[in-house]
Amino acid sequence: MFRIGDFSLMGQVSIRTLRHYDAVGLLKPAYIDRFTDYRYYTLEQLPQLNRILALKDLGFSLDQIKHLLDDNLPASQIQGILLLKQVELEQQVQKEQARLNRVKVRLKMIEQEGKVSPYEVILKSTNTQTIASARTVVPTLAEMIYLRCSLLRDVYTWLAHDKSHPQAPEITLYHTTEYREQNIDIEMAVGVSHNSLRATPSISSNNVTLRDLPAVQTMASVIHSGSFHEVGQAIIALLTWTNAHGYVPDGALREIHLFGSENDDNIDFNNIILEMQLPVTRYQALHSFE
Amino acid sequence: MFRIGDFSLMGQVSIRTLRHYDAVGLLKPAYIDRFTDYRYYTLEQLPQLNRILALKDLGFSLDQIKHLLDDNLPASQIQGILLLKQVELEQQVQKEQARLNRVKVRLKMIEQEGKVSPYEVILKSTNTQTIASARTVVPTLAEMIYLRCSLLRDVYTWLAHDKSHPQAPEITLYHTTEYREQNIDIEMAVGVSHNSLRATPSISSNNVTLRDLPAVQTMASVIHSGSFHEVGQAIIALLTWTNAHGYVPDGALREIHLFGSENDDNIDFNNIILEMQLPVTRYQALHSFE
DNA sequence: TTGCTCCTCACGTCACGTGAGGTGGC
DNA sequence: TTGCTCCTCACGTCACGTGAGGTGGC
């Protein structure tokens, strides 16, 4: 019989740990003095303690260990539990690896730019959104502003005619994926409620269409606030991040006008806020990269 | 300005999380109604929230994030913190891998034996221990019992003569590492206090020596309780474990007589308890195996 | 008798989840 | 006016670490 201090030395655990295992019923002392409340342990309890510590080392909780210690648990069941644990740990390792990779990517970015990026790219998923929109191909950059404005006016006119009201922010969709200075395919859209779609199904007039912008499972997103003509920085950050994390674009870039409408004359275009969204998909297998 | 519910939807976090970040001062609402205590958030706070979430994703605590969010923190310092985090995560991954491996080894063992091993092997380290001992080479197994007994008697006689008293358990050291049935080199030892060593430095007489049993950094250990002649099972478990976990023996096997003395006639040899200790060292690089 | 060991509360950890109980806002 | 949203406590989580305050044992 050993007092708790000696037993804790033999078992390489703290006294507090032994008291805790007593409290939760994992390892009761062989004998407790009724008058002094001293705990006494036997040599036979040392392998029991070791088994507990070994199972804890495998990542089981004390509660799980209590069940695993049940003597009449068949080997097959223990096998099953260990297999589950194996799968769990494999996922855990994956997650830690991915996390490690995110840290590495961030370090590389700081190294390359010499400063911390002001943009924070996140992954999100979006639901289907009904939009009223007008689309065109812009011949040259010089006509961009005029045409955007014109398309938007068409949409709002159409909405007013239809007695619908915008229910969600304005969106610009860039259907031309690579960088070009000519023949840029853009679409100006306004989110509307589902009701509008039901009321006037698939009606198209005066260049304006009512349709569903599809839901996206994996969407890289970044918020830009500041000057409108510096939005390119946000797009660069978005594309860089996408590439560095092993994704590739998988749809039209979306520019969400969180600040309001581009056609509103009261907007200060040196201080706007918008969200750039890029549908993405995995480029590399999870194992080889993240 | 958005109410907490809307903002939580935009940020993909729970309302409780936003309240928590307010409470710890990580993200205070832009405005709080003095009468209703309602929290109101602005669009500009969305990227702030995203940055917090991204840093959390890298594995930082909320407290650390609060420091990292400090605007006038130079890029170089952020770099340093990220480097530290990288090292930490690399160790974390290593640990998880090792844990995963332990689970796999256990599964393989159950597969091979068809049952759960009754032995729990653990790693421990031991301190230097002063011993009085007698050593000999046993010609054949038949003489083993007699010679062990004889050696032990020599040691105890010597101790009595020296007026020393045993201070620690009896130990049998197996200097012959491989399995043999002839010419087995064994040493019977008894732990004594340091004082004995000082009092009679390096005295050797009647075949008995006083010396230090060296400390061992990494010692695979298993406790056997039951019949003395089934101790072989424990040794097999110890060697199997050692091999499966990428270690190799690195010193004499030690048999600690926790039950008392082998020369004590009152001992029931069908029900003893002892510890088998095997000094070990890594056989493979950490990366390739565990 | 004096340290030494042991005892029982009970709070703290970390980032929220989850009710309980109650009140403004459309 | 009725739901709906929001509010503030406050407990629970997991495996102990860390005092506080007090008492037996050699």
XYZ file of C-alpha atoms (C1' of nucleotides) in Angstrom:
632
model
C 0.000 0.000 0.000
C 1.334 3.359 -1.012
C 0.276 6.812 -0.039
C -0.835 9.079 -2.846
C 2.496 10.896 -3.005
C 4.531 7.758 -3.553
C 2.020 6.358 -6.009
C 2.065 9.584 -7.987
C 5.854 9.335 -8.237
C 5.658 5.743 -9.413
C 2.997 6.565 -11.972
C 4.593 9.815 -13.135
C 1.383 11.747 -12.628
C 0.438 14.571 -10.291
C -1.336 13.999 -7.003
C -4.124 16.182 -8.271
C -4.554 13.884 -11.263
C -4.955 10.858 -8.992
C -7.521 12.702 -6.910
C -9.326 13.658 -10.108
C -9.406 10.047 -11.353
C -10.813 9.084 -7.974
C -13.480 11.766 -8.208
C -14.632 10.717 -11.683
C -14.489 7.045 -10.745
C -11.719 6.123 -13.159
C -9.252 4.838 -10.585
C -10.438 4.532 -7.010
C -7.796 3.991 -4.335
C -7.625 0.407 -3.094
C -8.258 1.682 0.396
C -9.307 4.908 2.052
C -8.684 5.523 5.744
C -12.039 6.252 7.282
C -10.624 8.662 9.845
C -7.948 10.553 7.970
C -9.457 10.234 4.466
C -5.982 9.289 3.246
C -5.979 7.465 -0.091
C -3.904 4.280 -0.343
C -2.964 2.560 -3.584
C -1.555 -0.899 -4.325
C 1.065 -2.066 -6.784
C -1.642 -3.803 -8.811
C -3.130 -0.403 -9.523
C 0.008 0.784 -11.270
C -0.667 -1.113 -14.523
C -4.241 0.139 -14.347
C -2.980 3.691 -14.145
C -0.593 3.036 -17.017
C -3.411 1.749 -19.159
C -5.384 4.895 -18.465
C -2.426 7.067 -19.380
C -1.805 5.081 -22.560
C -5.419 5.474 -23.668
C -5.256 9.163 -22.876
C -2.174 9.331 -25.057
C -4.227 7.919 -27.907
C -6.545 10.896 -27.577
C -9.491 9.437 -25.677
C -11.416 11.424 -23.080
C -11.631 10.176 -19.498
C -15.250 9.290 -20.121
C -14.381 7.161 -23.122
C -11.547 5.527 -21.200
C -13.986 4.516 -18.497
C -15.920 2.517 -21.077
C -12.791 1.119 -22.723
C -11.585 -0.144 -19.351
C -14.692 -2.265 -18.991
C -13.272 -5.772 -18.787
C -15.997 -7.586 -20.636
C -15.640 -5.391 -23.699
C -14.869 -7.762 -26.606
C -11.716 -7.222 -28.657
C -13.826 -6.635 -31.766
C -15.495 -3.658 -30.174
C -12.207 -2.180 -29.039
C -11.022 -2.651 -32.588
C -14.009 -0.694 -33.855
C -13.387 2.147 -31.451
C -9.729 2.293 -32.428
C -10.653 2.353 -36.106
C -12.972 5.296 -35.480
C -10.190 7.000 -33.596
C -7.829 6.386 -36.465
C -10.156 8.073 -38.934
C -10.682 10.962 -36.532
C -6.941 11.441 -36.084
C -6.331 11.284 -39.809
C -8.817 14.103 -40.304
C -7.210 15.978 -37.447
C -3.801 15.720 -39.099
C -5.304 16.949 -42.365
C -6.791 19.949 -40.627
C -3.545 20.821 -38.891
C -1.696 20.473 -42.175
C -4.161 22.807 -43.875
C -3.785 25.296 -41.057
C -0.027 25.082 -41.290
C -0.325 25.747 -44.978
C -2.406 28.842 -44.436
C 0.295 30.187 -42.148
C 2.955 29.443 -44.764
C 0.977 31.156 -47.529
C 0.592 34.223 -45.342
C 4.301 34.304 -44.632
C 5.115 34.041 -48.319
C 2.756 36.905 -49.091
C 4.337 39.163 -46.514
C 7.735 38.227 -47.879
C 6.739 39.106 -51.409
C 4.928 42.345 -50.672
C 7.020 43.502 -47.763
C 3.860 44.355 -45.873
C 0.706 42.766 -44.513
C -2.072 42.677 -47.065
C -4.990 44.955 -46.188
C -7.330 42.387 -47.700
C -8.729 39.410 -45.894
C -9.936 36.716 -48.247
C -12.454 34.250 -46.847
C -14.372 31.305 -48.183
C -18.138 31.394 -48.004
C -21.114 29.824 -49.690
C -24.035 31.731 -51.175
C -27.620 30.858 -51.910
C -29.486 31.288 -55.147
C -30.396 34.921 -55.742
C -33.005 36.140 -58.139
C -31.807 39.085 -60.214
C -33.064 41.450 -62.872
C -30.171 42.222 -65.182
C -28.952 43.611 -68.462
C -25.842 42.378 -70.219
C -23.636 43.665 -72.992
C -20.144 43.508 -74.422
C -18.242 46.722 -73.858
C -16.118 47.468 -76.947
C -13.464 49.633 -75.280
C -12.701 50.757 -71.754
C -13.630 54.307 -72.649
C -17.254 53.309 -73.026
C -17.339 51.318 -69.784
C -18.755 53.952 -67.467
C -21.428 55.086 -69.874
C -22.601 51.566 -70.675
C -22.703 50.426 -67.052
C -24.841 53.426 -66.236
C -27.064 52.807 -69.198
C -27.587 49.117 -68.411
C -28.433 49.906 -64.827
C -30.956 52.513 -65.910
C -32.622 49.923 -68.086
C -32.875 47.539 -65.164
C -34.352 50.086 -62.776
C -36.789 51.313 -65.400
C -37.887 47.762 -66.009
C -38.290 47.155 -62.292
C -40.354 50.296 -61.840
C -42.552 49.224 -64.743
C -42.992 45.832 -63.140
C -43.777 47.430 -59.772
C -40.956 45.350 -58.244
C -38.545 46.804 -55.774
C -34.905 45.945 -55.397
C -34.515 43.563 -52.467
C -30.797 42.979 -52.515
C -27.683 44.911 -53.528
C -26.659 45.774 -57.039
C -24.204 43.344 -58.611
C -21.828 43.654 -61.528
C -20.942 40.330 -63.130
C -17.734 40.074 -65.117
C -18.229 37.321 -67.653
C -14.876 37.969 -69.258
C -12.489 36.116 -67.000
C -9.066 37.141 -68.232
C -7.850 40.728 -68.254
C -8.719 42.586 -71.476
C -9.111 46.173 -72.552
C -11.566 45.427 -75.303
C -14.803 43.526 -75.722
C -15.494 43.060 -72.044
C -18.637 41.058 -71.332
C -20.392 42.542 -68.324
C -23.816 42.261 -66.737
C -25.417 44.793 -64.414
C -27.844 43.181 -61.987
C -30.136 44.038 -59.099
C -31.273 41.478 -56.597
C -35.031 41.081 -56.295
C -37.293 38.956 -54.143
C -38.458 35.541 -55.273
C -41.971 36.892 -55.614
C -40.985 38.972 -58.584
C -39.957 35.833 -60.388
C -43.259 34.178 -59.721
C -45.271 37.224 -60.719
C -43.583 37.663 -64.081
C -41.956 34.389 -65.030
C -38.980 34.665 -67.362
C -40.186 37.857 -68.871
C -37.593 39.582 -70.944
C -38.018 42.995 -72.440
C -35.951 45.955 -73.405
C -32.754 43.946 -72.905
C -33.611 43.199 -69.244
C -33.913 39.607 -68.021
C -35.210 38.120 -64.807
C -33.269 35.010 -63.762
C -31.647 33.100 -60.943
C -28.048 33.741 -60.100
C -26.972 30.219 -59.089
C -25.929 29.260 -55.578
C -22.206 28.772 -55.081
C -20.720 26.212 -52.727
C -17.228 27.636 -52.487
C -16.868 31.328 -53.010
C -13.673 33.267 -52.339
C -14.700 36.681 -51.081
C -12.986 39.902 -50.160
C -14.315 43.256 -49.051
C -12.933 46.424 -50.543
C -13.505 49.759 -48.947
C -12.055 52.990 -50.266
C -11.802 54.399 -53.725
C -13.749 52.756 -56.548
C -10.840 52.877 -58.960
C -8.594 50.969 -56.553
C -10.842 47.939 -56.655
C -8.205 46.288 -58.844
C -6.102 45.731 -55.710
C -8.892 43.716 -54.177
C -9.230 41.619 -57.313
C -5.488 40.978 -57.363
C -5.576 39.936 -53.706
C -8.514 37.640 -54.455
C -6.784 35.973 -57.395
C -3.450 35.670 -55.590
C -5.104 34.055 -52.592
C -7.119 31.722 -54.815
C -3.986 30.560 -56.569
C -1.851 30.246 -53.427
C -4.427 28.055 -51.711
C -4.774 25.663 -54.598
C -8.048 26.883 -56.071
C -9.003 28.020 -59.569
C -11.845 30.350 -60.653
C -15.059 28.571 -61.475
C -17.497 31.218 -62.653
C -18.019 34.900 -63.247
C -16.499 37.373 -60.805
C -19.214 39.161 -58.849
C -18.958 42.725 -57.591
C -21.521 43.362 -54.860
C -22.313 47.048 -54.396
C -22.737 47.168 -50.657
C -22.491 50.965 -50.731
C -25.708 51.384 -52.695
C -26.328 52.077 -56.364
C -23.707 53.107 -58.890
C -26.335 55.341 -60.465
C -26.911 57.298 -57.273
C -25.450 60.774 -57.715
C -24.930 61.211 -53.972
C -22.326 58.444 -53.719
C -18.742 59.505 -53.028
C -16.788 57.196 -55.287
C -13.615 57.803 -53.343
C -15.157 56.082 -50.393
C -17.273 53.113 -51.288
C -17.567 49.613 -49.912
C -18.128 46.522 -51.970
C -17.513 42.796 -51.945
C -15.733 40.913 -54.686
C -16.854 37.300 -54.967
C -15.203 34.611 -57.062
C -16.633 31.110 -57.368
C -13.714 28.706 -57.029
C -12.956 25.018 -57.091
C -10.005 22.865 -55.971
C -7.143 22.689 -58.392
C -4.924 20.205 -56.596
C -5.694 17.131 -54.564
C -6.027 17.855 -50.866
C -3.060 15.689 -49.999
C -0.456 17.273 -52.169
C -1.141 20.800 -51.144
C -3.523 21.771 -48.395
C -25.982 50.098 -39.511
C -27.057 46.545 -38.973
C -28.590 44.860 -35.999
C -26.660 41.999 -34.510
C -28.802 39.363 -36.213
C -28.179 40.699 -39.702
C -24.518 41.255 -39.023
C -24.126 37.717 -37.738
C -25.649 36.407 -40.989
C -23.303 38.536 -43.058
C -20.291 37.418 -41.068
C -21.310 33.769 -40.836
C -20.898 33.759 -37.054
C -23.323 33.278 -34.210
C -24.892 36.161 -32.347
C -23.319 34.821 -29.186
C -19.898 35.033 -30.795
C -20.411 38.713 -31.652
C -21.514 39.403 -28.076
C -18.451 37.559 -26.851
C -16.119 39.591 -29.057
C -17.783 42.707 -27.681
C -17.280 41.502 -24.118
C -13.577 40.761 -24.577
C -13.061 43.987 -26.518
C -12.129 42.343 -29.779
C -14.895 43.857 -31.883
C -17.045 46.509 -30.277
C -20.265 47.453 -32.086
C -20.010 50.771 -33.917
C -22.960 52.002 -31.893
C -24.972 50.866 -28.901
C -28.421 52.240 -28.201
C -28.311 53.755 -24.759
C -31.890 52.878 -23.952
C -32.388 49.459 -25.493
C -28.743 48.286 -25.289
C -29.101 47.071 -28.861
C -25.788 46.574 -30.649
C -25.405 48.093 -34.114
C -22.653 47.233 -36.575
C -21.480 48.915 -39.766
C -20.351 47.482 -43.075
C -16.799 48.612 -42.328
C -16.757 46.178 -39.414
C -17.306 43.210 -41.686
C -13.696 43.068 -42.950
C -12.555 43.488 -39.336
C -14.631 40.491 -38.356
C -13.262 38.542 -41.285
C -9.722 39.308 -40.233
C -10.484 38.041 -36.746
C -11.950 34.838 -38.136
C -8.988 34.329 -40.459
C -6.517 34.718 -37.599
C -8.572 32.339 -35.505
C -8.362 29.900 -38.389
C -4.597 30.089 -38.172
C -4.830 28.890 -34.582
C -4.414 32.088 -32.604
C -6.286 32.738 -29.374
C -8.587 35.738 -29.075
C -6.036 37.359 -26.812
C -3.272 36.962 -29.354
C -5.555 38.238 -32.099
C -6.188 41.382 -30.082
C -2.455 42.121 -30.228
C -2.138 41.134 -33.867
C -4.957 43.518 -34.773
C -3.005 46.428 -33.386
C -2.552 48.679 -36.420
C 0.895 49.949 -35.649
C 2.383 46.495 -35.410
C 5.183 46.378 -38.006
C 5.118 43.716 -40.697
C 8.397 42.304 -39.399
C 6.836 41.541 -36.040
C 3.816 39.894 -37.609
C 6.253 37.857 -39.620
C 7.992 36.753 -36.431
C 4.734 35.741 -34.806
C 3.708 33.780 -37.877
C 7.071 32.027 -37.949
C 6.613 30.999 -34.331
C 3.147 29.774 -35.197
C 4.538 27.793 -38.079
C 7.010 25.984 -35.832
C 4.297 25.341 -33.274
C 1.971 23.894 -35.889
C 4.713 21.722 -37.325
C 5.265 20.232 -33.886
C 1.536 19.839 -33.486
C 1.308 17.888 -36.725
C 4.209 15.695 -35.607
C 2.453 14.944 -32.355
C -0.795 14.067 -34.068
C 1.059 11.844 -36.492
C 2.759 10.048 -33.606
C -0.573 9.609 -31.871
C -2.102 8.280 -35.055
C 0.751 5.835 -35.299
C 0.204 4.578 -31.789
C -3.403 3.850 -32.682
C -2.312 1.988 -35.804
C 0.232 -0.108 -33.900
C -2.429 -1.043 -31.396
C -4.808 -2.060 -34.152
C -2.151 -4.186 -35.804
C -1.409 -5.912 -32.496
C -5.058 -6.753 -31.914
C -5.229 -8.070 -35.457
C -2.228 -10.300 -34.957
C -3.126 -11.645 -31.554
C -6.870 -11.679 -31.907
C -7.186 -10.106 -28.487
C -6.200 -7.027 -26.560
C -2.780 -7.327 -24.979
C -2.909 -7.493 -21.173
C 0.355 -5.553 -21.059
C 0.620 -1.811 -21.198
C 4.049 -0.646 -22.273
C 4.991 2.895 -21.338
C 8.029 5.083 -21.748
C 9.666 6.491 -18.644
C 13.010 7.843 -17.540
C 14.914 6.658 -14.480
C 17.541 8.230 -12.265
C 20.872 6.823 -11.284
C 20.489 4.096 -8.660
C 23.265 2.817 -6.433
C 23.307 -0.977 -6.251
C 25.212 -3.724 -4.544
C 25.411 -6.639 -6.940
C 26.982 -9.944 -7.879
C 27.334 -11.122 -11.459
C 28.033 -14.433 -13.144
C 27.588 -16.378 -16.342
C 25.083 -19.191 -15.962
C 26.270 -22.235 -17.941
C 22.891 -23.923 -18.480
C 19.297 -23.096 -17.650
C 19.209 -25.904 -15.130
C 21.600 -24.045 -12.896
C 19.770 -20.736 -13.175
C 17.624 -20.916 -10.045
C 20.433 -22.124 -7.818
C 22.892 -19.499 -9.056
C 20.427 -16.585 -8.770
C 19.721 -17.630 -5.220
C 23.389 -17.967 -4.463
C 24.312 -14.567 -5.918
C 21.564 -12.881 -3.968
C 22.708 -14.503 -0.746
C 26.194 -13.146 -1.363
C 24.816 -9.645 -1.817
C 22.674 -9.702 1.312
C 25.504 -11.176 3.338
C 27.808 -8.440 2.121
C 25.203 -5.782 2.933
C 24.737 -7.114 6.450
C 28.480 -7.139 6.939
C 28.619 -3.551 5.771
C 25.728 -2.652 8.065
C 23.904 -1.261 5.023
C 20.242 -1.882 4.495
C 18.474 -2.376 1.191
C 16.798 0.906 0.223
C 15.241 -0.029 -3.081
C 13.899 -3.176 -4.757
C 15.920 -6.137 -5.895
C 16.876 -6.078 -9.568
C 17.954 -8.784 -11.953
C 20.003 -7.489 -14.892
C 20.158 -9.578 -18.060
C 23.409 -8.713 -19.784
C 22.879 -11.312 -22.463
C 20.573 -9.548 -24.879
C 19.549 -12.257 -27.333
C 17.724 -15.421 -26.317
C 20.059 -18.232 -25.318
C 19.841 -21.411 -23.266
C 23.494 -21.461 -22.337
C 26.053 -19.068 -20.906
C 23.601 -16.441 -19.773
C 25.235 -13.407 -18.230
C 23.138 -12.215 -15.286
C 23.592 -9.870 -12.358
C 21.602 -9.899 -9.127
C 21.393 -6.478 -7.518
C 19.867 -4.696 -4.560
C 19.274 -0.958 -4.489
C 20.995 0.860 -1.637
C 21.105 4.464 -0.527
C 23.770 6.855 -1.738
C 25.259 6.921 1.727
C 26.459 3.357 1.398
C 28.491 4.363 -1.600
C 30.162 7.194 0.271
C 30.846 5.081 3.324
C 32.551 2.274 1.430
C 33.674 3.623 -1.919
C 34.053 1.034 -4.668
C 34.705 -1.731 -2.228
C 34.521 -5.140 -3.790
C 34.703 -8.370 -1.900
C 33.430 -11.889 -2.126
C 32.246 -11.283 -5.697
C 29.989 -8.372 -4.588
C 30.421 -4.891 -6.070
C 28.950 -1.540 -5.125
C 28.308 0.669 -8.163
C 25.930 3.047 -9.881
C 23.319 1.707 -12.200
C 23.239 4.515 -14.776
C 20.235 6.781 -15.339
C 18.246 6.055 -18.490
C 16.551 8.746 -20.563
C 14.180 6.518 -22.488
C 13.097 3.318 -20.864
C 10.340 1.058 -22.154
C 8.605 -0.436 -19.152
C 5.908 -2.968 -18.499
C 4.480 -4.380 -15.321
C 3.886 -8.098 -15.007
C 1.698 -9.518 -12.321
C 0.929 -13.197 -11.964
C 3.102 -16.255 -12.172
C 6.864 -15.846 -12.181
C 7.376 -18.343 -14.988
C 5.036 -16.414 -17.290
C 7.265 -13.363 -17.213
C 8.353 -14.268 -20.721
C 5.003 -12.932 -21.996
C 5.838 -9.541 -20.551
C 9.255 -9.563 -22.177
C 7.738 -10.482 -25.532
C 5.205 -7.651 -25.199
C 8.016 -5.276 -24.314
C 10.155 -6.262 -27.298
C 7.222 -6.261 -29.713
C 6.175 -2.805 -28.596
C 9.743 -1.528 -28.809
C 10.072 -2.758 -32.353
C 6.640 -1.600 -33.520
C 7.271 1.925 -32.290
C 10.604 2.271 -34.013
C 12.918 1.746 -31.049
C 15.782 -0.689 -30.461
C 17.183 -1.996 -27.145
C 20.010 0.090 -25.773
C 21.199 -1.659 -22.620
C 20.614 -4.555 -20.277
C 17.062 -5.642 -19.567
C 16.152 -4.917 -15.942
C 13.751 -6.989 -13.871
C 12.557 -5.023 -10.850
C 11.269 -7.232 -8.044
C 8.414 -5.109 -6.779
C 7.012 -8.096 -4.869
C 9.993 -8.313 -2.518
C 12.987 -10.622 -2.486
C 13.399 -13.732 -4.569
C 15.120 -15.314 -1.584
C 12.146 -14.818 0.688
C 10.557 -18.202 1.367
C 7.156 -16.665 2.057
C 6.689 -15.428 -1.491
C 4.027 -17.139 -3.615
C 5.729 -17.375 -6.992
C 2.444 -17.939 -8.735
C 1.394 -14.453 -7.809
C 4.206 -11.931 -7.960
C 4.470 -8.435 -9.373
C 7.496 -7.039 -11.118
C 8.490 -4.465 -13.675
C 10.513 -5.206 -16.792
C 12.547 -2.241 -17.964
C 14.386 -1.999 -21.272
C 16.567 1.003 -22.145
C 15.745 1.929 -25.743
C 16.750 4.395 -28.414
C 15.229 5.530 -31.702
C 15.871 3.283 -34.631
C 14.301 5.348 -37.396
C 14.149 9.064 -37.996
C 11.076 10.672 -36.512
C 9.739 11.708 -39.909
C 9.680 8.365 -41.577
C 7.932 6.502 -38.866
C 6.462 8.149 -35.833
C 7.112 19.296 18.827
C 8.164 20.602 14.095
C 8.052 19.918 9.313
C 5.932 16.882 5.909
C 2.093 14.898 3.727
C -2.408 14.665 3.125
C -7.314 16.392 3.081
C -11.492 19.230 1.135
C -13.440 23.081 -1.078
C -13.421 26.309 -4.832
C -11.884 29.299 -8.465
C -9.636 29.549 -13.108
C -8.800 27.889 -17.842
C -10.957 28.966 -23.413
C -14.453 30.302 -26.589
C -18.349 30.235 -26.768
C -23.423 27.031 -26.503
C -27.518 26.958 -24.248
C -31.367 28.023 -21.620
C -33.919 31.351 -18.222
C -36.365 35.407 -17.702
C -37.430 39.807 -19.391
C -38.074 43.913 -22.579
C -38.114 47.117 -27.112
C -39.491 47.338 -32.274
C -42.296 46.716 -36.550
C -51.478 43.603 -30.197
C -48.692 39.609 -31.434
C -44.592 37.492 -32.838
C -39.720 38.627 -33.607
C -35.417 40.275 -32.145
C -32.688 41.697 -28.793
C -30.916 42.120 -23.922
C -28.401 40.410 -19.439
C -27.144 36.971 -16.282
C -25.336 32.442 -15.373
C -24.244 27.626 -15.780
C -21.681 24.041 -18.490
C -17.704 22.359 -21.164
C -12.562 19.262 -20.133
C -8.841 17.776 -17.312
C -6.828 19.125 -14.238
C -3.470 23.535 -11.926
C -3.289 26.356 -8.188
C -3.948 28.406 -3.927
C -6.619 28.697 0.756
C -7.310 26.853 5.073
C -7.000 23.030 8.000
C -5.613 18.415 10.054
C -3.104 13.523 10.843
C 1.642 10.986 10.892
C 6.644 10.097 11.750
